């Protein structure tokens, strides 16, 4: 695997896990999401990863118009690569989750590499006076759900992304999912460079330990061959794990989707703060930060001029 | 972890993966299942793991009567510990899958430790003239399904098994599932001894390699502490992996549920043949085979007198 | 790494670790060594690995004449590939250890890939009435020695073996030694196919566990690329570890150099008995045994007609 | 393993590997060593690890007077824990290497946990106009040497350290050495807390990769149980590896003994600069830095009032 010279920082600014009342700094309206994405890019994130939220109640939404508003505004304000989620939220249908990619044809979209329990019900205990009624039931309901990504679904996602020249960013939640990707590679549905995002520490998936990260990377080396990879980790494991990734030749995803804190006990005021912090660590490790255009080269993206927004 | 003196051989005689036309020796009717289970026990299997099949078309069935017939007949003929599946088949509902355990209150029942794609659609290509119309669609449909085991479901299964003193045999398909078990241990829902069955090589789960087996065992040692474990592996990886488990202090599951062959190119005429073969390997490794009563001790089972059949 | 079709069994019949009084079956005179090597070959060992012993007191000897007598007689009686030790005994000089390879120019010779404590002093406690005075001091002295293989020495060994077309069988005692081999590969001193013998369970080296074996193999895959490998393990770990190697695509070394037992509590009457036992395991794993000529192909040896004895 | 709240930074300011002409900032005279040690302590190093150098030609020296001068002066100027080397230089005798510990009875002394090739001959190529005649031959000679630490020697070192209440800091160069320590633990020669320094990337020892670090730590967890550990890595691997150690709950050793650079292409002006850099990384990981007195507590040292200098 050729050594990468510059590292890509991805900022995942919102996601579909956290609810607004978990942090006063959490961006929940489309405007907040846009603002935070742009700030994160300016702080050093070559890529911003976005989910849509309902402008009224700030809950995750499959509304295509909202997603379009978000990515369009980001495009107008900065040069960031936008990675559009196809994970949506755990309760959305497969079609709902894929729709933004079909509609907007972004440069990069997430692609979840298999099924897994995706439980964050224990966050409910942290909400004493939630602003919205939906928050606690939303969190608790994850006990009853599976994040469903069937092989038929994956095949459909990959064909669609290939058709629109969207690079899939494979979200890998456990070891077996690497084999799923290898399976679709053998079927000719995955084009190089393969881009893996190891998403660690989701309850149901592989825990966020350096041991596990090393094992994922070694397994991918044996099953995928050459690939580009990044690491995201839930909660307080975020900085240790993402930093460990940097020491291993990987890229870094930070952002309030994964972790609300900057340090133990200190809430991050924005994803940009986390971007800055990982950038400072990277620099002390002798690493340089990729610009968005450098990220486009590393990931061989089609370019911002070819998106449909 | 105290070293175990005798090894438990489990025979999984039928399962819900293979279809009758894949091998002329595959036990598909209740009578065949019973016969094969008893033979496997006589060949050395302390435990027989059973699923029910429809007496007419030999498809996996949630019919309680059939399961009862099977376990009752086995009990009449031999002293084997019967492990009743709660995996059922991938398409069954959670309630259907748990029903046999509730009804029969066996000593041991499988308990699937999380959700995973469970794909065996590629077997359809091996069927040229299937005896039954359901076989090919049944296999292909696994592309569209997820083997669903939510946290709410797991909690319900564990409470039910605890209530009836049924020891859960945790089927572990990937690394994250060990953490799921640890999570329920912390909640007080899992009693010692913890019994793990690493089921490897299912498409969607962790591939069947010795590397992965070692990693599962090491992870469990760190997350679970003391436990008893066994290994099952799909297809031609069965004997290499199960043998590797024996060299590592684990127990062995064989049987036609997992693999139809005895050696490359040679179909097994019964699960008993596979039991015999792993027994011969075990003996050459200096290991002794546990009787069913010794398995009852190792797994601390309630005893055959306390089952409800 | 292309999958190997047939497995090479090596019988290490004597070595320089065990002393005659540790087992009545231990071959210690040149005649016994010859006889046991030939028997082991007939039982299925494609390769026999030999050390010389003094005809009078049965202690390890650097005497060239004795080694010549052994390999010549084996050649007259059978087609076995002979792997001549260059490890000699821990106390011998580097020149003494290399001399048999220079003199006899065998097809295959061991080549120790680095330095390590090589302690077997605790065997002394098993000798109540040793036949020879040298035995107990010989064993105890290993506390004070290092098995010395400097980089200058390794370079000299490799140059000499290359000159005489002797394939080195790298004895690897710990993880770092794989890097030593990679270092000499980069210097152009190691020709393909690279042949690694993982020698596990020597006190001072890496312990004999399946975890460690997997780690050695994975590390070699990353550092060496393609290679042929085998496993040897000291004492009671012999059969578990060598069997695990077979399940992982490796080859097998057995023999009384490594372990005096056939099963717990049962002394092996010869290395041939151990060869037979691992052969029986291999067959049950669906593996075929390589003949000596097949081993010559796999290891790309120069042929028995080109040796100097 | 109880999680450690504060991390210990060790500064290894000189060592016996680098020669003066490799960097204009390398501290080679006793005065420079003292000054750099004190500066490193002030920058955040709770522990300073020292070797002696000849005041005239700056070569590693076994001279007891020089070592005494160094540690005495450090004690007068600051509160740092001093870890006195017993590794000395590779060519010194076992007695020469242990002498400073016997004479000075420090709180902490290094204890090399086995034998290994310790080659840094390739550094010679970096010296175009060395200031001293000894430098190039000194470096090249490491091809011919083994860093010798026999079991008899280790037993003697441990007994001596126990007698003088010196905590051994075990320098671990490969996986097997962890087993050596476990062996002496069973013999009752090692007192808790066990303190391991994983020294990675020495040619001859285990390479400096995060994979290997994880493997060392996991192995130690299985063989040693509870322990305190730190990581040092040679050359450009220093910051990635030491940072990875921090993400895994380990402590950090930096300093010019291990690496002459601060970043790729940028020579460190002192070990203090490296201490500062790892401290800045640690803080961004949410970690606090242990003071020398806190390090004394973590390592359960006898205290500076009980040393013999
Ligand atoms: Zn997302
Ligand atoms: Zn089953
Ligand atoms: Zn030998
Ligand atoms: Zn040192």
PDB file of C-alpha atoms in Angstrom, chain A residues 113-117 119 122 140 142-155 174-177 179-180 183 187 202-207 209-213 215 219 222-223, chain B residues 113-117 119 122 140 142-155 174-177 179-180 183 187 202-207 209-213 215 219 222-223:
ATOM      1  CA  UNK A 113     -21.262  -2.461   4.234  1.00  0.00           C
ATOM      2  CA  UNK A 114     -23.641  -4.770   6.067  1.00  0.00           C
ATOM      3  CA  UNK A 115     -26.253  -5.096   8.787  1.00  0.00           C
ATOM      4  CA  UNK A 116     -25.678  -4.536  12.456  1.00  0.00           C
ATOM      5  CA  UNK A 117     -27.517  -3.644  15.606  1.00  0.00           C
ATOM      6  CA  UNK A 119     -28.028   0.848  19.583  1.00  0.00           C
ATOM      7  CA  UNK A 122     -28.456   4.506  26.726  1.00  0.00           C
ATOM      8  CA  UNK A 140     -34.837   4.134  23.117  1.00  0.00           C
ATOM      9  CA  UNK A 142     -32.803   1.737  18.733  1.00  0.00           C
ATOM     10  CA  UNK A 143     -33.057  -1.266  21.035  1.00  0.00           C
ATOM     11  CA  UNK A 144     -35.709  -2.598  18.719  1.00  0.00           C
ATOM     12  CA  UNK A 145     -34.122  -1.848  15.376  1.00  0.00           C
ATOM     13  CA  UNK A 146     -31.487  -3.334  13.143  1.00  0.00           C
ATOM     14  CA  UNK A 147     -29.519  -1.182  10.762  1.00  0.00           C
ATOM     15  CA  UNK A 148     -30.490  -3.193   7.711  1.00  0.00           C
ATOM     16  CA  UNK A 149     -28.254  -3.407   4.670  1.00  0.00           C
ATOM     17  CA  UNK A 150     -29.028  -6.583   2.735  1.00  0.00           C
ATOM     18  CA  UNK A 151     -26.907  -7.937  -0.095  1.00  0.00           C
ATOM     19  CA  UNK A 152     -29.664  -7.085  -2.554  1.00  0.00           C
ATOM     20  CA  UNK A 153     -29.688  -3.584  -1.131  1.00  0.00           C
ATOM     21  CA  UNK A 154     -25.913  -3.250  -1.283  1.00  0.00           C
ATOM     22  CA  UNK A 155     -25.876  -4.384  -4.880  1.00  0.00           C
ATOM     23  CA  UNK A 174     -17.345  -5.083  12.044  1.00  0.00           C
ATOM     24  CA  UNK A 175     -14.822  -7.521  10.573  1.00  0.00           C
ATOM     25  CA  UNK A 176     -17.254  -9.484   8.434  1.00  0.00           C
ATOM     26  CA  UNK A 177     -18.237  -6.362   6.503  1.00  0.00           C
ATOM     27  CA  UNK A 179     -15.530  -9.604   3.466  1.00  0.00           C
ATOM     28  CA  UNK A 180     -18.836  -8.280   2.155  1.00  0.00           C
ATOM     29  CA  UNK A 183     -17.430 -10.181  -2.239  1.00  0.00           C
ATOM     30  CA  UNK A 187     -18.492  -9.304  -8.624  1.00  0.00           C
ATOM     31  CA  UNK A 202     -21.363   1.610  18.002  1.00  0.00           C
ATOM     32  CA  UNK A 203     -23.153  -0.731  20.402  1.00  0.00           C
ATOM     33  CA  UNK A 204     -23.811  -3.743  18.212  1.00  0.00           C
ATOM     34  CA  UNK A 205     -20.652  -3.236  16.151  1.00  0.00           C
ATOM     35  CA  UNK A 206     -16.983  -3.695  16.969  1.00  0.00           C
ATOM     36  CA  UNK A 207     -15.844  -1.776  20.058  1.00  0.00           C
ATOM     37  CA  UNK A 209     -10.165  -0.110  20.740  1.00  0.00           C
ATOM     38  CA  UNK A 210      -6.819   0.258  19.033  1.00  0.00           C
ATOM     39  CA  UNK A 211      -6.596  -3.545  18.994  1.00  0.00           C
ATOM     40  CA  UNK A 212      -9.753  -3.722  16.946  1.00  0.00           C
ATOM     41  CA  UNK A 213      -8.663  -0.937  14.620  1.00  0.00           C
ATOM     42  CA  UNK A 215      -7.331  -5.910  13.255  1.00  0.00           C
ATOM     43  CA  UNK A 219      -7.931  -7.811   7.640  1.00  0.00           C
ATOM     44  CA  UNK A 222      -5.495  -9.169   3.279  1.00  0.00           C
ATOM     45  CA  UNK A 223      -8.955  -9.073   1.757  1.00  0.00           C
TER      46      UNK A 223
ATOM     47  CA  UNK B 113     -25.836 -12.683  19.858  1.00  0.00           C
ATOM     48  CA  UNK B 114     -26.679 -10.002  17.328  1.00  0.00           C
ATOM     49  CA  UNK B 115     -27.823  -9.200  13.826  1.00  0.00           C
ATOM     50  CA  UNK B 116     -25.958 -10.081  10.665  1.00  0.00           C
ATOM     51  CA  UNK B 117     -26.520 -10.669   6.990  1.00  0.00           C
ATOM     52  CA  UNK B 119     -26.396 -15.104   2.943  1.00  0.00           C
ATOM     53  CA  UNK B 122     -24.716 -18.922  -3.932  1.00  0.00           C
ATOM     54  CA  UNK B 140     -31.739 -16.924  -3.199  1.00  0.00           C
ATOM     55  CA  UNK B 142     -31.175 -14.839   1.740  1.00  0.00           C
ATOM     56  CA  UNK B 143     -29.781 -11.976  -0.329  1.00  0.00           C
ATOM     57  CA  UNK B 144     -32.761  -9.951   0.794  1.00  0.00           C
ATOM     58  CA  UNK B 145     -32.882 -10.870   4.451  1.00  0.00           C
ATOM     59  CA  UNK B 146     -31.100  -9.944   7.630  1.00  0.00           C
ATOM     60  CA  UNK B 147     -30.807 -12.364  10.493  1.00  0.00           C
ATOM     61  CA  UNK B 148     -32.451 -10.028  12.984  1.00  0.00           C
ATOM     62  CA  UNK B 149     -31.632 -10.175  16.683  1.00  0.00           C
ATOM     63  CA  UNK B 150     -32.373  -6.834  18.285  1.00  0.00           C
ATOM     64  CA  UNK B 151     -31.342  -5.859  21.776  1.00  0.00           C
ATOM     65  CA  UNK B 152     -34.960  -5.924  22.880  1.00  0.00           C
ATOM     66  CA  UNK B 153     -35.201  -9.403  21.413  1.00  0.00           C
ATOM     67  CA  UNK B 154     -31.994 -10.572  23.046  1.00  0.00           C
ATOM     68  CA  UNK B 155     -33.163  -9.316  26.404  1.00  0.00           C
ATOM     69  CA  UNK B 174     -18.619 -11.417  14.440  1.00  0.00           C
ATOM     70  CA  UNK B 175     -16.428  -9.570  16.901  1.00  0.00           C
ATOM     71  CA  UNK B 176     -18.998  -6.993  17.979  1.00  0.00           C
ATOM     72  CA  UNK B 177     -21.346  -9.692  19.207  1.00  0.00           C
ATOM     73  CA  UNK B 179     -19.447  -7.017  23.223  1.00  0.00           C
ATOM     74  CA  UNK B 180     -23.207  -7.488  23.014  1.00  0.00           C
ATOM     75  CA  UNK B 183     -23.288  -5.748  27.684  1.00  0.00           C
ATOM     76  CA  UNK B 187     -27.018  -6.030  33.049  1.00  0.00           C
ATOM     77  CA  UNK B 202     -21.303 -17.294   7.046  1.00  0.00           C
ATOM     78  CA  UNK B 203     -21.392 -14.732   4.234  1.00  0.00           C
ATOM     79  CA  UNK B 204     -22.169 -11.534   6.128  1.00  0.00           C
ATOM     80  CA  UNK B 205     -20.308 -12.664   9.257  1.00  0.00           C
ATOM     81  CA  UNK B 206     -16.639 -13.096  10.024  1.00  0.00           C
ATOM     82  CA  UNK B 207     -14.817 -15.376   7.551  1.00  0.00           C
ATOM     83  CA  UNK B 209      -9.895 -18.335   9.161  1.00  0.00           C
ATOM     84  CA  UNK B 210      -7.714 -19.379  12.052  1.00  0.00           C
ATOM     85  CA  UNK B 211      -6.652 -15.732  12.367  1.00  0.00           C
ATOM     86  CA  UNK B 212     -10.239 -14.727  12.968  1.00  0.00           C
ATOM     87  CA  UNK B 213     -10.850 -17.575  15.385  1.00  0.00           C
ATOM     88  CA  UNK B 215      -9.072 -12.974  17.411  1.00  0.00           C
ATOM     89  CA  UNK B 219     -11.437 -10.711  22.398  1.00  0.00           C
ATOM     90  CA  UNK B 222     -10.715  -9.740  27.435  1.00  0.00           C
ATOM     91  CA  UNK B 223     -14.413  -8.957  27.422  1.00  0.00           C
TER      92      UNK B 223
END
